[in-house]
mmCIF file of C-alpha atoms in Angstrom:
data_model
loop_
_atom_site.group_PDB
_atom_site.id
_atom_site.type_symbol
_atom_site.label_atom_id
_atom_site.label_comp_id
_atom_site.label_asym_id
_atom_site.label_seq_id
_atom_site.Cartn_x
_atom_site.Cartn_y
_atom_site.Cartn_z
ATOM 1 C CA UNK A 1160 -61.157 -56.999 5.198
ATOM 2 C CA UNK A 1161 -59.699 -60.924 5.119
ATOM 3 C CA UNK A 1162 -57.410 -62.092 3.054
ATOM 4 C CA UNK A 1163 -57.080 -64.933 1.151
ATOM 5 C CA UNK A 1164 -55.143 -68.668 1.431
ATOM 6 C CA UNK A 1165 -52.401 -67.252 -1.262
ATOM 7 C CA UNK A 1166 -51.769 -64.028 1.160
ATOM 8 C CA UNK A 1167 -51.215 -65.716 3.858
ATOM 9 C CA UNK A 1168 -49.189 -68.177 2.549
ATOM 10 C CA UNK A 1169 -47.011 -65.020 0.586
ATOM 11 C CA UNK A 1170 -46.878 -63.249 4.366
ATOM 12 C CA UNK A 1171 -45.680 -66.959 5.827
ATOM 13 C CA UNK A 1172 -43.036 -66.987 3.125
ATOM 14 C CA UNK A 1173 -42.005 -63.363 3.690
ATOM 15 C CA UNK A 1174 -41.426 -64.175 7.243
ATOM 16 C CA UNK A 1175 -39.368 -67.183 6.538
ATOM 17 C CA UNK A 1176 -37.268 -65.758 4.305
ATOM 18 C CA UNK A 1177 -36.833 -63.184 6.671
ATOM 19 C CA UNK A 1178 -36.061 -65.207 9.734
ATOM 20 C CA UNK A 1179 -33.771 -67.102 7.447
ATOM 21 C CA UNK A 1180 -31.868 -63.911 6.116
ATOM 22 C CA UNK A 1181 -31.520 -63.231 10.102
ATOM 23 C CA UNK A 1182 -30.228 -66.979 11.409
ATOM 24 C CA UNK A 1183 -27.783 -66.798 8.234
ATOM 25 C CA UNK A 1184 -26.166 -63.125 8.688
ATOM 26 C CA UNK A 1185 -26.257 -62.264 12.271
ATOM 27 C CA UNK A 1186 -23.782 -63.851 13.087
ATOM 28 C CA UNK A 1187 -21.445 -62.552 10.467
ATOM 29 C CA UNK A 1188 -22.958 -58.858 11.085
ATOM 30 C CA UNK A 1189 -22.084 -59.362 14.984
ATOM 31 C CA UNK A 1190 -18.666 -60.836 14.478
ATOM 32 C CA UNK A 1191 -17.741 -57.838 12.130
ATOM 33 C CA UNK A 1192 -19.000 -55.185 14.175
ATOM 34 C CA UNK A 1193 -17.114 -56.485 17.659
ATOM 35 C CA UNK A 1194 -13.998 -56.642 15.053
ATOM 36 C CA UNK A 1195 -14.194 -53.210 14.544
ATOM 37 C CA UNK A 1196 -14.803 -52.447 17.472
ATOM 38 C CA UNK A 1197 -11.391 -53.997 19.180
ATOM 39 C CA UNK A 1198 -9.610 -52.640 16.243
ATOM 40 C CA UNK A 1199 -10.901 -49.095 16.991
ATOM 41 C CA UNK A 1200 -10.218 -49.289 20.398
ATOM 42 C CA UNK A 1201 -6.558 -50.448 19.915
ATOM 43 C CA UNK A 1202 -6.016 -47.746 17.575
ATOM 44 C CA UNK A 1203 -6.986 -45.006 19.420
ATOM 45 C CA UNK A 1204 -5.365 -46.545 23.125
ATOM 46 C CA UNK A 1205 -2.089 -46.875 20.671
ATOM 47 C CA UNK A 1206 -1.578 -44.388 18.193
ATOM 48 C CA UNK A 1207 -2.208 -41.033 19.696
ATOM 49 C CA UNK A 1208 -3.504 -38.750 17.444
ATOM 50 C CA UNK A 1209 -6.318 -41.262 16.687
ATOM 51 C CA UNK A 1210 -6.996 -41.604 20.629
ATOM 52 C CA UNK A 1211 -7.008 -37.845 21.323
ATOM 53 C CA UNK A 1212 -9.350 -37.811 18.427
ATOM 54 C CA UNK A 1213 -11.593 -40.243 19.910
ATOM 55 C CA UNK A 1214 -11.430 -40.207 23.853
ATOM 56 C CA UNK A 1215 -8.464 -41.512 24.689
ATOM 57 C CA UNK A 1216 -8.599 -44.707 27.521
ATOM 58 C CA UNK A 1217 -11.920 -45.157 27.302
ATOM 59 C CA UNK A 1218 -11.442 -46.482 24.025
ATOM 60 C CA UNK A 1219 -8.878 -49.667 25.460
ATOM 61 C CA UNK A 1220 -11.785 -50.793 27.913
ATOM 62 C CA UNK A 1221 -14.192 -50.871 24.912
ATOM 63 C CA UNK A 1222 -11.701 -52.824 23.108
ATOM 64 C CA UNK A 1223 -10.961 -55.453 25.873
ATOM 65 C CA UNK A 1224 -14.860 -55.493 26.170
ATOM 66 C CA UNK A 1225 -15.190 -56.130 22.602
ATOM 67 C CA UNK A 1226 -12.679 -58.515 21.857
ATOM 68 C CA UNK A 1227 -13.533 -60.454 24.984
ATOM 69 C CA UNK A 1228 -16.996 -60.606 23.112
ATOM 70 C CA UNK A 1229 -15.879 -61.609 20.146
ATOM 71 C CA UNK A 1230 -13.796 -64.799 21.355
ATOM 72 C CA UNK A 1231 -16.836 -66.000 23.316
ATOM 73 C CA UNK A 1232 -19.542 -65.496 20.642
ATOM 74 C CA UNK A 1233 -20.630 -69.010 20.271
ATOM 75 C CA UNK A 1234 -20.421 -69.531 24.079
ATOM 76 C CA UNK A 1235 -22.451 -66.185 25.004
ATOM 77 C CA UNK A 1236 -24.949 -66.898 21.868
ATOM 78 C CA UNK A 1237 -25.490 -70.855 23.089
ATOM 79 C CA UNK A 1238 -25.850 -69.374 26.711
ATOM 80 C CA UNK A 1239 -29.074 -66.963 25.498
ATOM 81 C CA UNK A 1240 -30.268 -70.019 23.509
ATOM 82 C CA UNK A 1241 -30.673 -71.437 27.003
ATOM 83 C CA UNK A 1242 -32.194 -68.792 28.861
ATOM 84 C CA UNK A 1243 -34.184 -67.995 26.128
ATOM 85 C CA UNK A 1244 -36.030 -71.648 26.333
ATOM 86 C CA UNK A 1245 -38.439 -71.130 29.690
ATOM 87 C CA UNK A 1246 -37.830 -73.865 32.231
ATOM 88 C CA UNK A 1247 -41.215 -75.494 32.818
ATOM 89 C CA UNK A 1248 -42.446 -78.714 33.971
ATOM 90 C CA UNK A 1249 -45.289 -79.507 31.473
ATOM 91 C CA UNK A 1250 -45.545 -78.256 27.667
ATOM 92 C CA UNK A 1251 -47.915 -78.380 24.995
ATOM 93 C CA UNK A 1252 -46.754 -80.532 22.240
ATOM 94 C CA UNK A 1253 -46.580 -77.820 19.855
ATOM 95 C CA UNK A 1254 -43.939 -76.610 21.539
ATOM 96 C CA UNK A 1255 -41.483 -79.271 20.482
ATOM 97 C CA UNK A 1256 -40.363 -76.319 18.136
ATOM 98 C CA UNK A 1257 -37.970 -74.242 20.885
ATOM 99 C CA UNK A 1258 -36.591 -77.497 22.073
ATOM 100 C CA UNK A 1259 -35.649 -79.023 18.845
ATOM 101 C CA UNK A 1260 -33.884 -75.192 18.459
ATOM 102 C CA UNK A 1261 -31.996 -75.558 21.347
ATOM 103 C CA UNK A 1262 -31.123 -79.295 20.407
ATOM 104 C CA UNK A 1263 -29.279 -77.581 17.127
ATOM 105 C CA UNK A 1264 -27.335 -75.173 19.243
ATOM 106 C CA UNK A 1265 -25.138 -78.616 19.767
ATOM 107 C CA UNK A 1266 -22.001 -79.338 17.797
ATOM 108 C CA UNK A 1267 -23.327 -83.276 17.858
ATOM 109 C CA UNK A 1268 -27.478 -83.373 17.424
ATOM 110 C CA UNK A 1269 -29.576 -86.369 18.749
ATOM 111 C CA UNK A 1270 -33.273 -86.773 18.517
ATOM 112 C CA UNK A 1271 -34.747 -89.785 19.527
ATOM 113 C CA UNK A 1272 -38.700 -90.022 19.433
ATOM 114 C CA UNK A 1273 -41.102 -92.938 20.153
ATOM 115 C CA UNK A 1274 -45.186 -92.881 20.080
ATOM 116 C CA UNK A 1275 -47.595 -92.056 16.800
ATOM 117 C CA UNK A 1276 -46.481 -90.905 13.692
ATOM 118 C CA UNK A 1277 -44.574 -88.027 15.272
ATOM 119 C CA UNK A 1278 -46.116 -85.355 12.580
ATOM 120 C CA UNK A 1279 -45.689 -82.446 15.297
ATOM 121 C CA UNK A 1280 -42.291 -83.654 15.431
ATOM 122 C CA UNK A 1281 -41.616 -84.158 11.751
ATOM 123 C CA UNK A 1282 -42.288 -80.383 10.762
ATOM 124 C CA UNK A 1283 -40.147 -78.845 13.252
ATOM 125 C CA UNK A 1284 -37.426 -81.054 11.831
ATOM 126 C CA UNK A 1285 -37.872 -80.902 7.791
ATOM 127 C CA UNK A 1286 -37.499 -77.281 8.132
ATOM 128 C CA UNK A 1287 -34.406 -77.214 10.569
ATOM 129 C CA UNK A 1288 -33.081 -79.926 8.421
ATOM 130 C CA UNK A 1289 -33.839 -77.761 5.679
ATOM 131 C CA UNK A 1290 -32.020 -74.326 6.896
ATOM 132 C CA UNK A 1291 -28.773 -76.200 7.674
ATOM 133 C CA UNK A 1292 -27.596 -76.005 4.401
ATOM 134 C CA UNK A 1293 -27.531 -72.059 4.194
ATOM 135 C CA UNK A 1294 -26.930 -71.772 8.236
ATOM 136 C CA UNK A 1295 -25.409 -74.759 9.590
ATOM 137 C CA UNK A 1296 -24.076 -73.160 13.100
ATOM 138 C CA UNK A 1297 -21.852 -75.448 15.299
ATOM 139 C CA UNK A 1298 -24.093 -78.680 13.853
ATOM 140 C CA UNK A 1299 -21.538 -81.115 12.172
ATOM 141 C CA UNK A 1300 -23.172 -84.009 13.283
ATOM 142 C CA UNK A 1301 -27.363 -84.848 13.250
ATOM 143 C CA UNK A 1302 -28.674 -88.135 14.310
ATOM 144 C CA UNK A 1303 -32.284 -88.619 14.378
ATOM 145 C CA UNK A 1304 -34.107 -91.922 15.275
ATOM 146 C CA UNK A 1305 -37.879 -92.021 15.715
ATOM 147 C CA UNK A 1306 -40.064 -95.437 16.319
ATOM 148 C CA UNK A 1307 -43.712 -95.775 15.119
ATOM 149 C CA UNK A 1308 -46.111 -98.204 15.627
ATOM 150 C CA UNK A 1309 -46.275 -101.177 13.171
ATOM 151 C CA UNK A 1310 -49.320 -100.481 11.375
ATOM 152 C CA UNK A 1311 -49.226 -103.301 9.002
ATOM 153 C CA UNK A 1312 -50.300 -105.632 11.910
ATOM 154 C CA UNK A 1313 -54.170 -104.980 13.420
ATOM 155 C CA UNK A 1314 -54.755 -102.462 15.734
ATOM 156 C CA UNK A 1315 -57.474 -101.471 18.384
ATOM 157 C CA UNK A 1316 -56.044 -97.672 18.376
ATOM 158 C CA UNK A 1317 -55.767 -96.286 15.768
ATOM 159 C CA UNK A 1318 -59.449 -98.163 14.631
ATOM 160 C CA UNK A 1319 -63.060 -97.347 13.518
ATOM 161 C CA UNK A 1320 -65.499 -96.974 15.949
ATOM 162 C CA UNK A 1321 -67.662 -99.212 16.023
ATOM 163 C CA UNK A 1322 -70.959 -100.178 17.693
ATOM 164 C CA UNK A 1323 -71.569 -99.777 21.627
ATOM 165 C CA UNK A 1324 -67.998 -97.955 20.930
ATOM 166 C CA UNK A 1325 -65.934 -100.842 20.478
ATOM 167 C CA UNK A 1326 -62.931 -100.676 18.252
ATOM 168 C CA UNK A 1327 -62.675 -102.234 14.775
ATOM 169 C CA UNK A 1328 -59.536 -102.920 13.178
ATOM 170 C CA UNK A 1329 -59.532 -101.122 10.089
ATOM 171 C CA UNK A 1330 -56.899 -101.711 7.416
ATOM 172 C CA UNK A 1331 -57.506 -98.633 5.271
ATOM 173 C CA UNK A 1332 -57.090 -95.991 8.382
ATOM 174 C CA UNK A 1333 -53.746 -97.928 9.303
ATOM 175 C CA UNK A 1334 -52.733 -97.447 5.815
ATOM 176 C CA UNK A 1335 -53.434 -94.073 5.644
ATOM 177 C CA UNK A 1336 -50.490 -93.657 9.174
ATOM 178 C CA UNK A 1337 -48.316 -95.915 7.446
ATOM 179 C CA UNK A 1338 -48.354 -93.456 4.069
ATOM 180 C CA UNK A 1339 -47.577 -90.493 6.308
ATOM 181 C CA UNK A 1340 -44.809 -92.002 8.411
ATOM 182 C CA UNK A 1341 -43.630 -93.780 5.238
ATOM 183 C CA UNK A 1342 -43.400 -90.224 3.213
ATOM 184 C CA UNK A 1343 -41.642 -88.473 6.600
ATOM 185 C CA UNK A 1344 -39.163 -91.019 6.474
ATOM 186 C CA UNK A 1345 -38.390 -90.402 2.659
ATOM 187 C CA UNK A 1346 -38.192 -86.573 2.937
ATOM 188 C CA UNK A 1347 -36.178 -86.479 6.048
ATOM 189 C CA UNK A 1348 -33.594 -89.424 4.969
ATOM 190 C CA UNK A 1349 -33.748 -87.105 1.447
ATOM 191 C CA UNK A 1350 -32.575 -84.169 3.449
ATOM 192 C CA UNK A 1351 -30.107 -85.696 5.664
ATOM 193 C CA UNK A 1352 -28.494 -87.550 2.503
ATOM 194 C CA UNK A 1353 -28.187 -84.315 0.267
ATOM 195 C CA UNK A 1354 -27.014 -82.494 3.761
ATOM 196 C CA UNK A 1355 -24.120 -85.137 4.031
ATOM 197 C CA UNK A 1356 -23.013 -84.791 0.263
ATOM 198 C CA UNK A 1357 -22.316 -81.749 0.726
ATOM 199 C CA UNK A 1358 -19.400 -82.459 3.370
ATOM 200 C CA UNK A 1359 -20.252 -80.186 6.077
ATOM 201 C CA UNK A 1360 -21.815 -82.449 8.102
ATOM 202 C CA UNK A 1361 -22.795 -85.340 8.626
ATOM 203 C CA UNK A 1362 -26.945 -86.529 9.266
ATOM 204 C CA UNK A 1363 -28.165 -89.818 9.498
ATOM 205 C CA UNK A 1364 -32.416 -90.358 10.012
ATOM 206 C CA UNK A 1365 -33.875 -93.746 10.713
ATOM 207 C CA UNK A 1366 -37.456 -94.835 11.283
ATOM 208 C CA UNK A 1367 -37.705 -98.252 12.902
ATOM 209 C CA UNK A 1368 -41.424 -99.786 14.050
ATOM 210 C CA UNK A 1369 -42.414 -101.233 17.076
ATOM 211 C CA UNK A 1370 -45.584 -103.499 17.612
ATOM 212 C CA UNK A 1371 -48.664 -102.344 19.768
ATOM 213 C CA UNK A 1372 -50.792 -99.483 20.121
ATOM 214 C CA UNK A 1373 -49.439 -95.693 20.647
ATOM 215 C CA UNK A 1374 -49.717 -95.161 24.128
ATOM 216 C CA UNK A 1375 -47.156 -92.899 24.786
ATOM 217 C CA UNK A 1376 -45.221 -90.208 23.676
ATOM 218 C CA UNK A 1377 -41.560 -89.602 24.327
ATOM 219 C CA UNK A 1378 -39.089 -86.940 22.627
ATOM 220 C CA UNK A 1379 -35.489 -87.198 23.868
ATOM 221 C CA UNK A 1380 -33.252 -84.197 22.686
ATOM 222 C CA UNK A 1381 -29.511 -84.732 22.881
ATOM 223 C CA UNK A 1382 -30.033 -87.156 26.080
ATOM 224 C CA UNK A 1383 -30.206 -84.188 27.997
ATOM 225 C CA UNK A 1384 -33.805 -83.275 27.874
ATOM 226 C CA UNK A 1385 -36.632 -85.588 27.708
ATOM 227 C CA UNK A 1386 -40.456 -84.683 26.775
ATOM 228 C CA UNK A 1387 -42.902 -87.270 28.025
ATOM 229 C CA UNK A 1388 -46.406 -88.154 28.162
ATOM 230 C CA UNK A 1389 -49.465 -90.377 27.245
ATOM 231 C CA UNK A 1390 -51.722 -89.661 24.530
ATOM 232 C CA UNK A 1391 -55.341 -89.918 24.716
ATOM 233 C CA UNK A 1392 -56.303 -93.124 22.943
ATOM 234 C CA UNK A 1393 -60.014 -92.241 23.249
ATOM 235 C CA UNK A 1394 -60.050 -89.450 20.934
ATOM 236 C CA UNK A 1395 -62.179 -89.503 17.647
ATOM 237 C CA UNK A 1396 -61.955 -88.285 14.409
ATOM 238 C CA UNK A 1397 -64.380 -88.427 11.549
ATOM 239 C CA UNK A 1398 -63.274 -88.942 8.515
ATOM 240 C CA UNK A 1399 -65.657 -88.784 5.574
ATOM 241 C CA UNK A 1400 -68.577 -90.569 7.803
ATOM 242 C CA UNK A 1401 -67.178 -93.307 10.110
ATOM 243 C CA UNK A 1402 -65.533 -92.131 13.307
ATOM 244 C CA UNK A 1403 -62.316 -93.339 14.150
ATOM 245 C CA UNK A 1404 -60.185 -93.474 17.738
ATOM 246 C CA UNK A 1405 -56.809 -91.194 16.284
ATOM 247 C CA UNK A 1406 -54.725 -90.217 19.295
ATOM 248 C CA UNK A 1407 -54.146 -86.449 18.657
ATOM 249 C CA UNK A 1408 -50.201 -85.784 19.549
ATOM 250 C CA UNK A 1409 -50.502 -82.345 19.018
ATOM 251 C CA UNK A 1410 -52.634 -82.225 21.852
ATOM 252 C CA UNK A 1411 -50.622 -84.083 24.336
ATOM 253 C CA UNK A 1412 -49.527 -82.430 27.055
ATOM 254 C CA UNK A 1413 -45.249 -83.902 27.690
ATOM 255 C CA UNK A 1414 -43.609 -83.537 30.603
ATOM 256 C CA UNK A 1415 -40.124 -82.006 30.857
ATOM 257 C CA UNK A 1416 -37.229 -83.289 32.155
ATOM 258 C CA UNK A 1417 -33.972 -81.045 32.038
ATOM 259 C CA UNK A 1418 -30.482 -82.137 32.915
ATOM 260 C CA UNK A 1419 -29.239 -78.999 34.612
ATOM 261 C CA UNK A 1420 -32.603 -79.106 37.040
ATOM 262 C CA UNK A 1421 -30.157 -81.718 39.638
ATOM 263 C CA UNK A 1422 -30.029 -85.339 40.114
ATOM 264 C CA UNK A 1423 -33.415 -86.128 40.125
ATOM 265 C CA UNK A 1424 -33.748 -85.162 36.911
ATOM 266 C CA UNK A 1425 -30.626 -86.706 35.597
ATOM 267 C CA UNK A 1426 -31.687 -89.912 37.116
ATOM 268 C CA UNK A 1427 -34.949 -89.894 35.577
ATOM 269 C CA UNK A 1428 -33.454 -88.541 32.260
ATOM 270 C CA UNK A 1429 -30.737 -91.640 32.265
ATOM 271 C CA UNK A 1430 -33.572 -94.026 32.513
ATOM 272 C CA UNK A 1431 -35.513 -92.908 29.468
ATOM 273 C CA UNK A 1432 -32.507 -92.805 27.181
ATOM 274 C CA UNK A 1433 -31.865 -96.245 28.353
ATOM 275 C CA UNK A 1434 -34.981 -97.445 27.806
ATOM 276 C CA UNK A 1435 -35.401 -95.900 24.659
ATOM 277 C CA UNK A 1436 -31.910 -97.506 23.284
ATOM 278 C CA UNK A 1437 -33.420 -100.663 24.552
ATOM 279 C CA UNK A 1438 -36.201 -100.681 22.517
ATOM 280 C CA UNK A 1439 -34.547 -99.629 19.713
ATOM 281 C CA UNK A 1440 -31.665 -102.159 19.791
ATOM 282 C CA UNK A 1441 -33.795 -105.299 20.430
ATOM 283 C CA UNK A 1442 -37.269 -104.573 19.753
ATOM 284 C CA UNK A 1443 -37.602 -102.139 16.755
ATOM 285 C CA UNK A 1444 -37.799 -103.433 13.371
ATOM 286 C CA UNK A 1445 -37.237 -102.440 9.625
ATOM 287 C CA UNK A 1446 -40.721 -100.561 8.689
ATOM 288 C CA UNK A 1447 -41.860 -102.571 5.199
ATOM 289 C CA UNK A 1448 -41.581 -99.655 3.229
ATOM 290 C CA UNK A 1449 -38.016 -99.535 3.935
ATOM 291 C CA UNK A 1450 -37.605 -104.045 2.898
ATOM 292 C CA UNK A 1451 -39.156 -103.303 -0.063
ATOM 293 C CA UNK A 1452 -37.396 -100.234 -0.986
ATOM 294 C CA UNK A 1453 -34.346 -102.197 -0.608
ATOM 295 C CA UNK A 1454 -34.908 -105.260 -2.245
#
């Protein structure tokens, strides 16, 4: 038996709102149950008729236990965050979701991403954006900056095509990039703005564009772990007859550089977020969309 589009989509929703339900109570539900159980304790270690009732000193170890529990929450729930996210060297970029997870464990949030139009990346973050709001966490401050390519100027990737292989510039396929990173932009600064009215928090996004083709990918999360790699600028995609070269980010494999892996790491980890402020400070520019929205 299959099932249609609108059941899956219902069963998608069903699991969200689950998850959701889960991300916004446990915490509470945990808190409350360690709560009673110091209380508990304490009441049967000191008044006595309660503690024959229940055991007697067994009862003040389970309340030391608990209440030791209950002080470190946040710590011993960040901790299983970590260990949770596998330590690997090389990850498929559709796995940006578990890192930008871990990123929101933070008290301060920074996401910094340069290469395509960072789609992969953009639909982990509308919907963590987008769960703050009923589960914020330890989050009270989000900065995300992410640089595209400037496709208002001609381009050899993304392009048609064309004969013996060569690329052609095409206007209308850079359009059709600058429309998606254009609408990201909107929804995400959308979210961050109705995120900050609210007081909570406060969450900036800014897209900035750089000139030249996409040739690599890099996703920096807090400065503390950096995702790297190249995408392949050969790939092709038809599109309603013509064939056009469309690196495929989903598809790029990223390297993974963790701070807590030693100094080699941290070294190489310094140098990205260097060279990524760089960039941003003296090479990025305004995307049009966002000169003509102001003026």
């Amino acid at each position: 038996m299959s099932y249609g589009t609108g059941d899956r989509e219902s069963g998608a929703g069903w699991w969200r709102a689950l998850r959701r339900f889960r991300e916004r109570f446990q915490p509470v539900s945990v808190r409350i149950l360690l709560a009673a159980g110091t209380v508990t304790g304490l009441l049967a270690q000191c008044v006595k008729p309660v503690g024959d009732a229940l055991a007697g000193k067994t009862f003040l170890f389970v309340a030391l236990l608990s209440g030791v529990a209950y002080v470190f929450y946040d710590a011993l729930r960040e901790l299983s965050q970590a260990v949770w996210l596998p330590a690997r060297d090389r990850v498929d970029s559709r796995s940006l979701g578990s890192f930008v997870a871990e990123a929101f464990q933070a008290r301060r949030v920074e996401i910094s991403f340069f290469g395509y139009t960072g789609e992969t990346l953009y639909n982990e973050l509308y919907h963590r954006l987008e769960h703050l709001e009923d589960n914020p966490g330890p989050t009270r401050r989000v900065v995300i900056r992410v640089m595209v390519p400037d496709f208002s100027q001609p381009m050899r990737v993304p392009s048609r095509v064309g004969d013996d292989d060569r690329p052609q510039d095409s206007p209308e396929f850079r359009e059709r990039a600058e429309r998606k990173c254009q609408e990201y932009d909107q929804i995400l600064s959308e979210l961050a703005q109705g995120l900050t009215r609210i007081g909570r928090m406060d969450v900036s996004c800014e897209y900035r564009v750089y000139h030249g083709p996409p040739l690599h990918k890099l996703c920096i999360f807090n400065r503390k772990r950096v995702l790297h790699g190249l995408y392949n600028v050969s790939t092709r995609m038809p599109l309603r007859g013509p064939e056009y070269y469309d690196p495929k980010g989903f598809d790029t494999d990223l390297t993974v550089l963790a701070g807590d892996r030693g100094t080699q790491d941290e070294a190489a980890i310094a140098m990205w977020v260097k060279h990524f402020d760089d960039l941003w400070r003296l090479v990025a520019e305004e995307p049009a969309w966002r000169r003509a929205a102001a003026a």
